[in-house]
mmCIF file of C-alpha atoms in Angstrom:
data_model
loop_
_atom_site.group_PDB
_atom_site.id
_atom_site.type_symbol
_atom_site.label_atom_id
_atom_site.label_comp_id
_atom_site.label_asym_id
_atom_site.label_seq_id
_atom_site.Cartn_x
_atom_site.Cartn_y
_atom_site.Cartn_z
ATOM 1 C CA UNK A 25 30.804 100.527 -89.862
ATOM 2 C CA UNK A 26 27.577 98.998 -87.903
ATOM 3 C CA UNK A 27 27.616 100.519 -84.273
ATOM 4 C CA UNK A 28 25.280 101.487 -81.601
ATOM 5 C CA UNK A 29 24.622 105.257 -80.761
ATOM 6 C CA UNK A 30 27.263 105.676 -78.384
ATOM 7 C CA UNK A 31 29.855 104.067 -81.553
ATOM 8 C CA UNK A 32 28.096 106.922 -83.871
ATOM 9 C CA UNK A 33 29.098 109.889 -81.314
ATOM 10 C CA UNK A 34 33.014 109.145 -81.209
ATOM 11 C CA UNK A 35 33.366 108.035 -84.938
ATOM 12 C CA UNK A 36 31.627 111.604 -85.647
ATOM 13 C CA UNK A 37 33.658 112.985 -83.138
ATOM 14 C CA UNK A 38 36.863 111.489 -84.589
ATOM 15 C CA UNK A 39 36.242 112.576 -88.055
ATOM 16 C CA UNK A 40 35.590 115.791 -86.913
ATOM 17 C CA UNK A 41 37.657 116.689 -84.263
ATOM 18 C CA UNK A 42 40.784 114.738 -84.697
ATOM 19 C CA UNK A 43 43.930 116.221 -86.637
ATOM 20 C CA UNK A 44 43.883 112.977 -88.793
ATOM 21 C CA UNK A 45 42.269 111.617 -91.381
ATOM 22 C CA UNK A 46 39.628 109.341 -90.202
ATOM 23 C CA UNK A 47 38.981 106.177 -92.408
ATOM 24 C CA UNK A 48 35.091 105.626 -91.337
ATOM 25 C CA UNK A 49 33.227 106.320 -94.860
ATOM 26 C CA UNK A 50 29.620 105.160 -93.894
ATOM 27 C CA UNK A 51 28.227 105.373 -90.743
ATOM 28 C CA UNK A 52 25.336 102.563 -90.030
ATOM 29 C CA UNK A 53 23.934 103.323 -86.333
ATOM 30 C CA UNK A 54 21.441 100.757 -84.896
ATOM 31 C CA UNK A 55 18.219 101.235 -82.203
ATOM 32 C CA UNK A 56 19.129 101.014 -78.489
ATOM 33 C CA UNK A 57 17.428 101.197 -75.926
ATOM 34 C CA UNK A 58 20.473 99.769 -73.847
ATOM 35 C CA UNK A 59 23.647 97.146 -73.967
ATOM 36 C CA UNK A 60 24.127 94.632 -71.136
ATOM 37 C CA UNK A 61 27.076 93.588 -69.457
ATOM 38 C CA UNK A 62 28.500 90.007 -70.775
ATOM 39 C CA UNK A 63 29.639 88.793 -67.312
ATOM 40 C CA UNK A 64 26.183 89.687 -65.575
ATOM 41 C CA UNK A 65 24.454 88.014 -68.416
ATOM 42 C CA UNK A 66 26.602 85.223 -68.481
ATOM 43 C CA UNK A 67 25.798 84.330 -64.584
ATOM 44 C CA UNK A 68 22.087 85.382 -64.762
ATOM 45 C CA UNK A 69 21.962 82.799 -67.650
ATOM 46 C CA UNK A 70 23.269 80.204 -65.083
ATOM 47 C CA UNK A 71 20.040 80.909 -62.915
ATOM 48 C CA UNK A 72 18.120 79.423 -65.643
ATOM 49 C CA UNK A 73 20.776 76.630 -65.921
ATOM 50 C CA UNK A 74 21.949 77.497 -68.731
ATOM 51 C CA UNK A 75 25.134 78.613 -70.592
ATOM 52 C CA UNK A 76 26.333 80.796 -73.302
ATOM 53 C CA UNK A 77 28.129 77.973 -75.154
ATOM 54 C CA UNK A 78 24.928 77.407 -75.805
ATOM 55 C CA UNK A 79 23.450 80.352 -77.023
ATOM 56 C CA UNK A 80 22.518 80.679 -80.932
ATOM 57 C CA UNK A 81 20.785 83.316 -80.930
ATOM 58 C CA UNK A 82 19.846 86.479 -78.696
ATOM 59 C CA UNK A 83 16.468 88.774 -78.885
ATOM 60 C CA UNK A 84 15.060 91.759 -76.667
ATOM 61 C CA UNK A 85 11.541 91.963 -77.629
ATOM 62 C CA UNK A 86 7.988 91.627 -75.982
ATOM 63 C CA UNK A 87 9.140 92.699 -72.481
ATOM 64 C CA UNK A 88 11.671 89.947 -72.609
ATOM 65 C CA UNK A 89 15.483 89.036 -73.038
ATOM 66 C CA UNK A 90 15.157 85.581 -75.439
ATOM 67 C CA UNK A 91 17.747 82.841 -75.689
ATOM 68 C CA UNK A 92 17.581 80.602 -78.204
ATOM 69 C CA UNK A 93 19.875 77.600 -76.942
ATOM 70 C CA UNK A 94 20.875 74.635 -78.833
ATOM 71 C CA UNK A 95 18.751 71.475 -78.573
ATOM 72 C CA UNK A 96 15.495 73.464 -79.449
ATOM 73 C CA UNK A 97 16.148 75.067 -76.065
ATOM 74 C CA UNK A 98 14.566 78.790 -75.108
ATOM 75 C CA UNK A 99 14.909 80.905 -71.899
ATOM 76 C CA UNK A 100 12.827 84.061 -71.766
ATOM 77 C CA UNK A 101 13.757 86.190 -68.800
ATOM 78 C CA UNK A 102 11.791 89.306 -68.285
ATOM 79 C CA UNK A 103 13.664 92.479 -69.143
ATOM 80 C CA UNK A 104 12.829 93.969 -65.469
ATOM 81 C CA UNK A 105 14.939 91.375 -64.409
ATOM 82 C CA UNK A 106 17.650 91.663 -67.185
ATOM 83 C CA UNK A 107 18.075 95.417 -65.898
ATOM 84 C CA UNK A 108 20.318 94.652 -63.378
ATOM 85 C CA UNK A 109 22.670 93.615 -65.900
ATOM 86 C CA UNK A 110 22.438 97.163 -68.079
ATOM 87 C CA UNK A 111 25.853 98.785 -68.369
ATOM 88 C CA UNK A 112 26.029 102.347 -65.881
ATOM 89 C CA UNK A 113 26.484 104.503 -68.658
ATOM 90 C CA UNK A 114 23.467 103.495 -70.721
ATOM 91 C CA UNK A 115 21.648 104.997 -68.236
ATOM 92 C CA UNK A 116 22.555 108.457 -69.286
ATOM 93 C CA UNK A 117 21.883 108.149 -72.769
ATOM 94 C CA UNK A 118 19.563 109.970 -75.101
ATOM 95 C CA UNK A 119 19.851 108.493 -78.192
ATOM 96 C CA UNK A 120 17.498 105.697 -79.087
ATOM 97 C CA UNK A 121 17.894 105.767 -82.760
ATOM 98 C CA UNK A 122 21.663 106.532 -83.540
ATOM 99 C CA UNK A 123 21.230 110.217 -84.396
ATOM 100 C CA UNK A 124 24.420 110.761 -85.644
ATOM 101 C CA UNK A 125 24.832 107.970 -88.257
ATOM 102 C CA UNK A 126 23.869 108.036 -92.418
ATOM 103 C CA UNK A 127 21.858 105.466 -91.880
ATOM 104 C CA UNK A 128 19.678 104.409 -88.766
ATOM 105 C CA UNK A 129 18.458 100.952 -88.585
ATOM 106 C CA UNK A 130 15.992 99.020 -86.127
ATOM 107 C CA UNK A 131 13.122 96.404 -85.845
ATOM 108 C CA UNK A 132 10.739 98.967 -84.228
ATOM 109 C CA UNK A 133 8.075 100.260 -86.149
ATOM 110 C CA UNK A 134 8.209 98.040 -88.969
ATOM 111 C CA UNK A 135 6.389 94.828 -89.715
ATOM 112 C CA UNK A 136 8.099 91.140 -88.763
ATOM 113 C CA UNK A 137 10.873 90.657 -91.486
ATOM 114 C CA UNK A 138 11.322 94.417 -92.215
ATOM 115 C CA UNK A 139 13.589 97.028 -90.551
ATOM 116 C CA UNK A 140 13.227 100.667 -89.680
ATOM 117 C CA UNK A 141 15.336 103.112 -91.540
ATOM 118 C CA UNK A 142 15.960 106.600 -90.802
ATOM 119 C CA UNK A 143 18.171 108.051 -93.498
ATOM 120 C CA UNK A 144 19.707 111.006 -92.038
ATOM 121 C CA UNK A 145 22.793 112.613 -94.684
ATOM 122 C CA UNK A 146 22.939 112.783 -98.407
ATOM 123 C CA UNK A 147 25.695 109.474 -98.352
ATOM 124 C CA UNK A 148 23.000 107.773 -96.451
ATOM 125 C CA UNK A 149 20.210 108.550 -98.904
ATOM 126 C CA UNK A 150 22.306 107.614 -101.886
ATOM 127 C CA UNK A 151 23.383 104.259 -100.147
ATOM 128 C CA UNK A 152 19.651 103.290 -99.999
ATOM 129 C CA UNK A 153 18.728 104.271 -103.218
ATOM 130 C CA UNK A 154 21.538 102.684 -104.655
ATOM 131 C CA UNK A 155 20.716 99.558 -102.717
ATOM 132 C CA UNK A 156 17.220 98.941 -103.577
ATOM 133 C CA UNK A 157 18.450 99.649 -107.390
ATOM 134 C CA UNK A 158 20.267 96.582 -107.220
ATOM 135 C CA UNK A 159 17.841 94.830 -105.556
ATOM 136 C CA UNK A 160 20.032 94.425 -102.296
ATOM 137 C CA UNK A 161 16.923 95.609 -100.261
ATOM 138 C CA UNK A 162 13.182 96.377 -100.663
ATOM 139 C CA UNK A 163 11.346 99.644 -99.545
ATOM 140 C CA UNK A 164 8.071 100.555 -98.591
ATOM 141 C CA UNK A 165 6.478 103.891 -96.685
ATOM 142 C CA UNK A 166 6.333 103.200 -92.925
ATOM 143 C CA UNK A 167 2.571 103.362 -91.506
ATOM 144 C CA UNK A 168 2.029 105.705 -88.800
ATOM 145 C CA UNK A 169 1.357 103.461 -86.353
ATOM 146 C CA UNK A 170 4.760 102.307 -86.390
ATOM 147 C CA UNK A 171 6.099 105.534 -86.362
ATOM 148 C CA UNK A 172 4.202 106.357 -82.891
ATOM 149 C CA UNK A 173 5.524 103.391 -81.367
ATOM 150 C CA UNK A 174 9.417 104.487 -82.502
ATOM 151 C CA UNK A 175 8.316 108.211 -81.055
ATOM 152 C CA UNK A 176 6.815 106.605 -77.990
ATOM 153 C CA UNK A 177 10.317 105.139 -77.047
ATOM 154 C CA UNK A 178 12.394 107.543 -78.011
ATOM 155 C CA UNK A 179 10.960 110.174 -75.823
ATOM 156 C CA UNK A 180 11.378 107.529 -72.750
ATOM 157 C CA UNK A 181 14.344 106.777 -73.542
ATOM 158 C CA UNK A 182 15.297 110.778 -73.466
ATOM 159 C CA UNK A 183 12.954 111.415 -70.339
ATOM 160 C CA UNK A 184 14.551 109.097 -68.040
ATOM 161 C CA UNK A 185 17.873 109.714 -69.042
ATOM 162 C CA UNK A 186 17.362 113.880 -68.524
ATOM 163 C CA UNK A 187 16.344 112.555 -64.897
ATOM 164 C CA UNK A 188 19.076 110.282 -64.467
ATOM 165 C CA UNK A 189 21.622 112.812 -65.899
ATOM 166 C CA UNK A 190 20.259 115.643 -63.468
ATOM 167 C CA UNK A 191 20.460 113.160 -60.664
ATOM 168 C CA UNK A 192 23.903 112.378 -61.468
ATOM 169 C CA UNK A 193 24.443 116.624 -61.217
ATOM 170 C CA UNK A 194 22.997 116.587 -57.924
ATOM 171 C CA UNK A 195 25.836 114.104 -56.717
ATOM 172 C CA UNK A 196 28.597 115.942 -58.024
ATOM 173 C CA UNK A 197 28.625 113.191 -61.387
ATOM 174 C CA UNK A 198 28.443 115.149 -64.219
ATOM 175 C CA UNK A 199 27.466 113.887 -67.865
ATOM 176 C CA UNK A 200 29.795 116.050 -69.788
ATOM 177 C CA UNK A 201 28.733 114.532 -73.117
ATOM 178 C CA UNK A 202 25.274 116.992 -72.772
ATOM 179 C CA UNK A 203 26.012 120.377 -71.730
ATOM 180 C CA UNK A 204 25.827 122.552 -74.016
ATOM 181 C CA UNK A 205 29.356 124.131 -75.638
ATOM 182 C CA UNK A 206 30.412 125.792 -78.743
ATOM 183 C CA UNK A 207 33.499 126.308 -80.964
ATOM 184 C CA UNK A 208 36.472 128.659 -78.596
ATOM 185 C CA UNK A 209 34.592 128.024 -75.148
ATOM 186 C CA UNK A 210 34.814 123.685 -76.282
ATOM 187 C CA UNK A 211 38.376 124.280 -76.946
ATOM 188 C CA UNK A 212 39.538 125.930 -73.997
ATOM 189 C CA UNK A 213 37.462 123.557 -72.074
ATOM 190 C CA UNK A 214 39.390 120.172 -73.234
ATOM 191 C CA UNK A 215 42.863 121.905 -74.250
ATOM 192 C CA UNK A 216 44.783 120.837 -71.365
ATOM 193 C CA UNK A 217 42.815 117.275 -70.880
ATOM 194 C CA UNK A 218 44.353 114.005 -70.871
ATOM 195 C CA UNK A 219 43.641 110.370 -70.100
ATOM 196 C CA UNK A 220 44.061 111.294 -66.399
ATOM 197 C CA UNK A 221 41.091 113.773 -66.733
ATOM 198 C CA UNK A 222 39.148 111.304 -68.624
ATOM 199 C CA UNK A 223 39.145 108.600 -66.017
ATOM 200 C CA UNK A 224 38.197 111.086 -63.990
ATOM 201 C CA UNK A 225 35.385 112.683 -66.067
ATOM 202 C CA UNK A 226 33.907 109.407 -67.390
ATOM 203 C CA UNK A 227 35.749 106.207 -66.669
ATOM 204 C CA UNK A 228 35.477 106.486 -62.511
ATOM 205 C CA UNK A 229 31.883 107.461 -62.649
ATOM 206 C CA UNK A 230 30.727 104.459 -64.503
ATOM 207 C CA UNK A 231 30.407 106.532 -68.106
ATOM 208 C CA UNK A 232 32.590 104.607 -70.351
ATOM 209 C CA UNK A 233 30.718 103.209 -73.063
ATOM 210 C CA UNK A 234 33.748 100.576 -73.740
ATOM 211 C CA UNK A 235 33.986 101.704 -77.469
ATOM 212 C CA UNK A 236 37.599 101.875 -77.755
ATOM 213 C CA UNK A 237 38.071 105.393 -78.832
ATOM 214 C CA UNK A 238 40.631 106.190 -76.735
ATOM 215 C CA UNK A 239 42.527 103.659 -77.875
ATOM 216 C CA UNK A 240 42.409 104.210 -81.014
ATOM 217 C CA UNK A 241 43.000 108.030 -80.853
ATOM 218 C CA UNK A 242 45.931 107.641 -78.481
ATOM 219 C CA UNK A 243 49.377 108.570 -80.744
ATOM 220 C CA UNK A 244 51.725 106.996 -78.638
ATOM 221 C CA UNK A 245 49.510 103.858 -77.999
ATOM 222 C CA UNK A 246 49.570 104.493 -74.298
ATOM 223 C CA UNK A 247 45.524 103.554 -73.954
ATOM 224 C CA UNK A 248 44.530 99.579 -73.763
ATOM 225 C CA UNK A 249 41.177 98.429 -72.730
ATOM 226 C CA UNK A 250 41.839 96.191 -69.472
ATOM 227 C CA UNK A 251 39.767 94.714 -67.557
ATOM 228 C CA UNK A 252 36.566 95.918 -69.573
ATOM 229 C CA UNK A 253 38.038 99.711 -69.164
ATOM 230 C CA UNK A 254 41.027 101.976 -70.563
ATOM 231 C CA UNK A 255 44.114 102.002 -68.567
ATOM 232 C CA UNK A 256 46.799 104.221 -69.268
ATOM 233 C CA UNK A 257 49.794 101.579 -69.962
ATOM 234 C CA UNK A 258 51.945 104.389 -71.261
ATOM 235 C CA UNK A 259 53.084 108.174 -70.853
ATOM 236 C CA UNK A 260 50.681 110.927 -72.131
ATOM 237 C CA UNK A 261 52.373 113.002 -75.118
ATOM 238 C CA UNK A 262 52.529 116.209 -73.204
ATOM 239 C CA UNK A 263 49.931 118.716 -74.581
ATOM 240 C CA UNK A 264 47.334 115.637 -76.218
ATOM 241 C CA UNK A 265 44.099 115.163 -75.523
ATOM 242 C CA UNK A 266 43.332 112.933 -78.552
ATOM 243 C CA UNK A 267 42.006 110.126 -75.812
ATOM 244 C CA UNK A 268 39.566 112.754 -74.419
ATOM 245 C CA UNK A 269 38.385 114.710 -77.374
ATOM 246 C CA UNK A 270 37.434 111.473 -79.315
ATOM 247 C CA UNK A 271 35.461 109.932 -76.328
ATOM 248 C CA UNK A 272 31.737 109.830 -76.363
ATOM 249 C CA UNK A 273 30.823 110.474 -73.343
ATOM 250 C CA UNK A 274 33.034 114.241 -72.796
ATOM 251 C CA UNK A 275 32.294 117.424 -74.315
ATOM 252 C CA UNK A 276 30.336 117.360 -77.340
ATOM 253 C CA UNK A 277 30.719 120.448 -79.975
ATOM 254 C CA UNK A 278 26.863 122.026 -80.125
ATOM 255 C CA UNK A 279 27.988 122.009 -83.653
ATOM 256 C CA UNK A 280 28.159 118.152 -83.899
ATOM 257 C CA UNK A 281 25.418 117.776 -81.112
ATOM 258 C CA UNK A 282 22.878 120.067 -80.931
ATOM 259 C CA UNK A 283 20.934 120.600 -77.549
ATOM 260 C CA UNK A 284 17.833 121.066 -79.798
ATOM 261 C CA UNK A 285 18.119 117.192 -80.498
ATOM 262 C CA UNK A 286 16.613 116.500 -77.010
ATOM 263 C CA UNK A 287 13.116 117.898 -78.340
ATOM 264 C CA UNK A 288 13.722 115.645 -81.324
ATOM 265 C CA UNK A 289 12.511 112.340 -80.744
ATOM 266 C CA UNK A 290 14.617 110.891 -83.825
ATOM 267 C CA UNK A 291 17.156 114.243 -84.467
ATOM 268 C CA UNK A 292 17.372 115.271 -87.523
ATOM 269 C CA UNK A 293 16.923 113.038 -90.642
ATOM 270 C CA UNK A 294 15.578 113.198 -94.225
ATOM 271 C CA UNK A 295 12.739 110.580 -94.524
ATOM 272 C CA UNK A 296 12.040 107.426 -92.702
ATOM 273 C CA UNK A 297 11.071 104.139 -94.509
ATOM 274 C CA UNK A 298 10.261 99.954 -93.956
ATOM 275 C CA UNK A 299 13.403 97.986 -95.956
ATOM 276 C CA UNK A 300 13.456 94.799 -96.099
ATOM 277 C CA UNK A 301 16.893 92.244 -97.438
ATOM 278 C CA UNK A 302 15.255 89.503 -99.421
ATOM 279 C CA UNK A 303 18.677 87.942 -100.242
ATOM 280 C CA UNK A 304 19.911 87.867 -96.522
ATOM 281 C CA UNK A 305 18.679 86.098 -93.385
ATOM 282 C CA UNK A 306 19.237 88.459 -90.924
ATOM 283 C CA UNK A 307 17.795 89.192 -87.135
ATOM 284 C CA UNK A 308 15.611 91.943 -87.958
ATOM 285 C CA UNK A 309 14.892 92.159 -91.930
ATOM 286 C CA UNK A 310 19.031 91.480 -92.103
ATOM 287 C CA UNK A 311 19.574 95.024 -93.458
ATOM 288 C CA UNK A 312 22.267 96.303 -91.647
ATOM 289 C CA UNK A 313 24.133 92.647 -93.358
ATOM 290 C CA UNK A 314 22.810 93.502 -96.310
ATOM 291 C CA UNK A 315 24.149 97.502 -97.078
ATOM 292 C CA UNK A 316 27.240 96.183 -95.686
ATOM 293 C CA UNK A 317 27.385 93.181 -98.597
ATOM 294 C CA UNK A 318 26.256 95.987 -100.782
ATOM 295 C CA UNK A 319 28.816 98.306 -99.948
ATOM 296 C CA UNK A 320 31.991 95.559 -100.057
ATOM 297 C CA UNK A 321 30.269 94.289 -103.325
ATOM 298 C CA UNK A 322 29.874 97.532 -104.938
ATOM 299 C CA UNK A 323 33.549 98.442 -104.007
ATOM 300 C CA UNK A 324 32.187 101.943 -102.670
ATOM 301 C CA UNK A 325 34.546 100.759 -99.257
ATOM 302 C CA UNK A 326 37.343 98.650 -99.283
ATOM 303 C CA UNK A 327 36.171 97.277 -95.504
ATOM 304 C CA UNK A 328 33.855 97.237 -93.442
ATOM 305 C CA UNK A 329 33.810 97.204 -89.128
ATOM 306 C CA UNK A 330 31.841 93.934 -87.830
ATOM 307 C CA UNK A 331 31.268 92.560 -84.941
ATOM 308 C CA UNK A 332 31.237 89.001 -84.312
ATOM 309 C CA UNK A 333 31.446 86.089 -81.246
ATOM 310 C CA UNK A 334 34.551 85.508 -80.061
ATOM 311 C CA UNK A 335 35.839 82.520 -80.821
ATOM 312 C CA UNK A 336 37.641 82.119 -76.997
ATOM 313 C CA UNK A 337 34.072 83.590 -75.061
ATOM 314 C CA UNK A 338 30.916 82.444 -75.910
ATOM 315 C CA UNK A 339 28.873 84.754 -77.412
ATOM 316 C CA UNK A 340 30.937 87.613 -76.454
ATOM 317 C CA UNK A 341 31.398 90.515 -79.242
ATOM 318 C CA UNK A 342 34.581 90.249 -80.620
ATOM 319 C CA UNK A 343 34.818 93.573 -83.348
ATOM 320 C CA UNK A 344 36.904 93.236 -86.712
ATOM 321 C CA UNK A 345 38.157 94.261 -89.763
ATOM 322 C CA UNK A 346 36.798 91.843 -92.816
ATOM 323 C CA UNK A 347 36.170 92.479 -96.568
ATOM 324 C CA UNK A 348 35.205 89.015 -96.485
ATOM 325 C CA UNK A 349 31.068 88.867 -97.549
ATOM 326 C CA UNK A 350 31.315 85.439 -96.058
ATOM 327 C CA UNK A 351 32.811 86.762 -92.896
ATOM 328 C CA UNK A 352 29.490 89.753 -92.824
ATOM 329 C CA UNK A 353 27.274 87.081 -92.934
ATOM 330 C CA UNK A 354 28.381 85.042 -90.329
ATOM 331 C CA UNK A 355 28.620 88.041 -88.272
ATOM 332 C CA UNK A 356 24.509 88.964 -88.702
ATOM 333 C CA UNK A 357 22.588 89.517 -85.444
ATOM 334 C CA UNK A 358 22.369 91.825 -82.656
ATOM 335 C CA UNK A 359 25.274 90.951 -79.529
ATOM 336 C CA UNK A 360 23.331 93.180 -77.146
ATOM 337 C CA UNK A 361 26.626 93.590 -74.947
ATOM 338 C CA UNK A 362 29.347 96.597 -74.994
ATOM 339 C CA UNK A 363 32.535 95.726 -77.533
ATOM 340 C CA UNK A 364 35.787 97.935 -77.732
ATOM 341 C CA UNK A 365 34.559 98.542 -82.161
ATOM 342 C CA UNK A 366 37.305 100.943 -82.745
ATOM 343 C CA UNK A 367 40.121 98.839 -81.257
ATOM 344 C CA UNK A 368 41.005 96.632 -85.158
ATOM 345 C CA UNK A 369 40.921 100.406 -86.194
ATOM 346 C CA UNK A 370 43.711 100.990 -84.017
ATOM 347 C CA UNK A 371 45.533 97.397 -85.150
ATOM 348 C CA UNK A 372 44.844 98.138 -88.740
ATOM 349 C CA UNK A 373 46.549 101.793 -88.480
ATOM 350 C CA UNK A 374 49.572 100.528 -86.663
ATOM 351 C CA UNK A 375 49.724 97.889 -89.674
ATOM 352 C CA UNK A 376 50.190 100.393 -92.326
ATOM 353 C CA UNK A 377 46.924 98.407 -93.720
#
């Protein structure tokens, strides 16, 4: 799968901490600084008289959200303007560079056409090696200067979020996901939890990340997203706390998440490199498309988690289930808005596929 930060917590957090057998092999995280909200983007696009129907293509660089319309068509709106469209709960997260993924990839640091890689587990290291073998993607050191840049972000991004986290404290609005907890004190602290304490604890409070974890954790399918949020549409299996455990944003294991990582600008990794996918046009070097070809090609996964436009909203991510190459490719470029990834999970488990 291809996610954003928040996407790398709970699929770590569901192959770890669920009693099931969780069917995410590789874990590709992406750079994020933050995700926007579709319907506030959709009406501040109308300020500039235009519409996402029109959209072909979306960027956040240069101090600036881009739209590339049709009919040759561009609307830059500055990104201190675009702010008031940032989700709640990005504001409380630390992780610029998807610390918990195989693989980290971004456009920062690199050189125009190339993408930043941070490869962070063995898997991840032999997925790159075994991609550049076959000539999937190209390699190269990463100069310094790039690397300053990527550390220069990271640390803001941490920074404010430590400040907006403590604020959040002061208020009585605790951000579960980073106190620090370990092994028997973590299990006695979410034993009894359900979907009523995680409304509470993240959902009320403007913490949900909209990743569909809860969804897909729930046994008895009593979780839907509605609304842009989880609702309970069912009765809790009395003693389960799959929804609450597998969310990103409650109690994290110090054994999964560290509190050391906050004095890491990048966490922990192995080596970080410039990669480049020759063979596919992508938004930023196109090689988070191209491991994913790679990976369906090679038969090392039988699927792969995309995210695409919905075919009913324009523009808006729509995530699914494809072993389609065809289907990957159509699929390249960053959304830059919130999308419920683990919900064809769900669909795909209750389908016995």
């Amino acid at each position: 799968m291809v996610g954003t930060p928040c996407q790398m917590v709970a699929a770590t957090k569901m192959d770890k901490l669920l009693n099931e057998e969780f069917p995410v092999d590789i874990k590709i995280g992406l750079f994020c600084m933050e995700n926007f909200s579709y319907s506030y983007m959709k009406e501040m696009l109308k300020e500039y008289d235009a519409d996402m129907k029109d959209v072909l293509e979306c960027r956040v660089e240069k101090g600036h959200v881009w739209f590339f319309l049709t009919e040759d068509r561009t609307v830059k709106i500055p990104l201190s303007k675009a702010k008031k469209c940032v989700r709640k709960n990005c504001t409380v997260c630390m992780d610029f560079t998807s610390e918990l993924s195989d693989v980290s990839v971004g456009s920062v640091g690199s050189p125009e056409g190339w993408s930043t890689v941070i490869i962070r587990t063995e898997k991840g290291l032999k997925l790159i090696e075994a991609a550049e073998k076959d000539n999937y993607i190209q390699t190269k050191p990463i100069a310094d200067s790039g690397l300053k840049i990527m550390e220069k972000l990271a640390k803001e991004k941490k920074s404010k979020s430590k400040e907006e986290i403590k604020k959040r404290e002061r208020v009585g609005r605790p951000v579960l996901y980073r106190r620090e907890i370990f092994g028997n004190e973590y299990e006695n602290e979410v034993s009894n939890c359900t979907f009523h304490d995680l409304k509470g604890d993240v959902v009320d409070i403007g913490a949900c990340v909209l990743c569909g974890a809860c969804v897909y954790a729930c046994p008895e399918e009593a979780v839907a997203i509605k609304d842009r949020k989880p609702e309970l549409v069912g009765k809790c299996v009395e003693g389960c706390n799959a929804c609450y455990v597998a969310c990103p944003r409650t109690y994290i294991p110090d054994e999964i998440l560290s509190k050391e990582s906050d004095n890491k600008p990048f966490g922990d990794y192995i080596k970080i490199v410039s990669v480049k996918a020759p063979m596919v046009k992508g938004q930023d070097g196109g090689v988070a498309t191209a491991l994913l070809t790679y990976v369906l090609s090679s038969n090392i996964v039988d699927n792969a988690i995309i995210v695409d436009k919905s075919s009913i909203e324009p523009w808006k991510p729509e995530a699914k289930i494809t072993d389609n190459i065809a289907e990957v490719l159509k699929a390249s470029g960053t959304k830059y808005s919130a999308c419920p990834i683990f919900k064809p999970l769900k669909e795909s488990k209750e389908g016995g596929s």
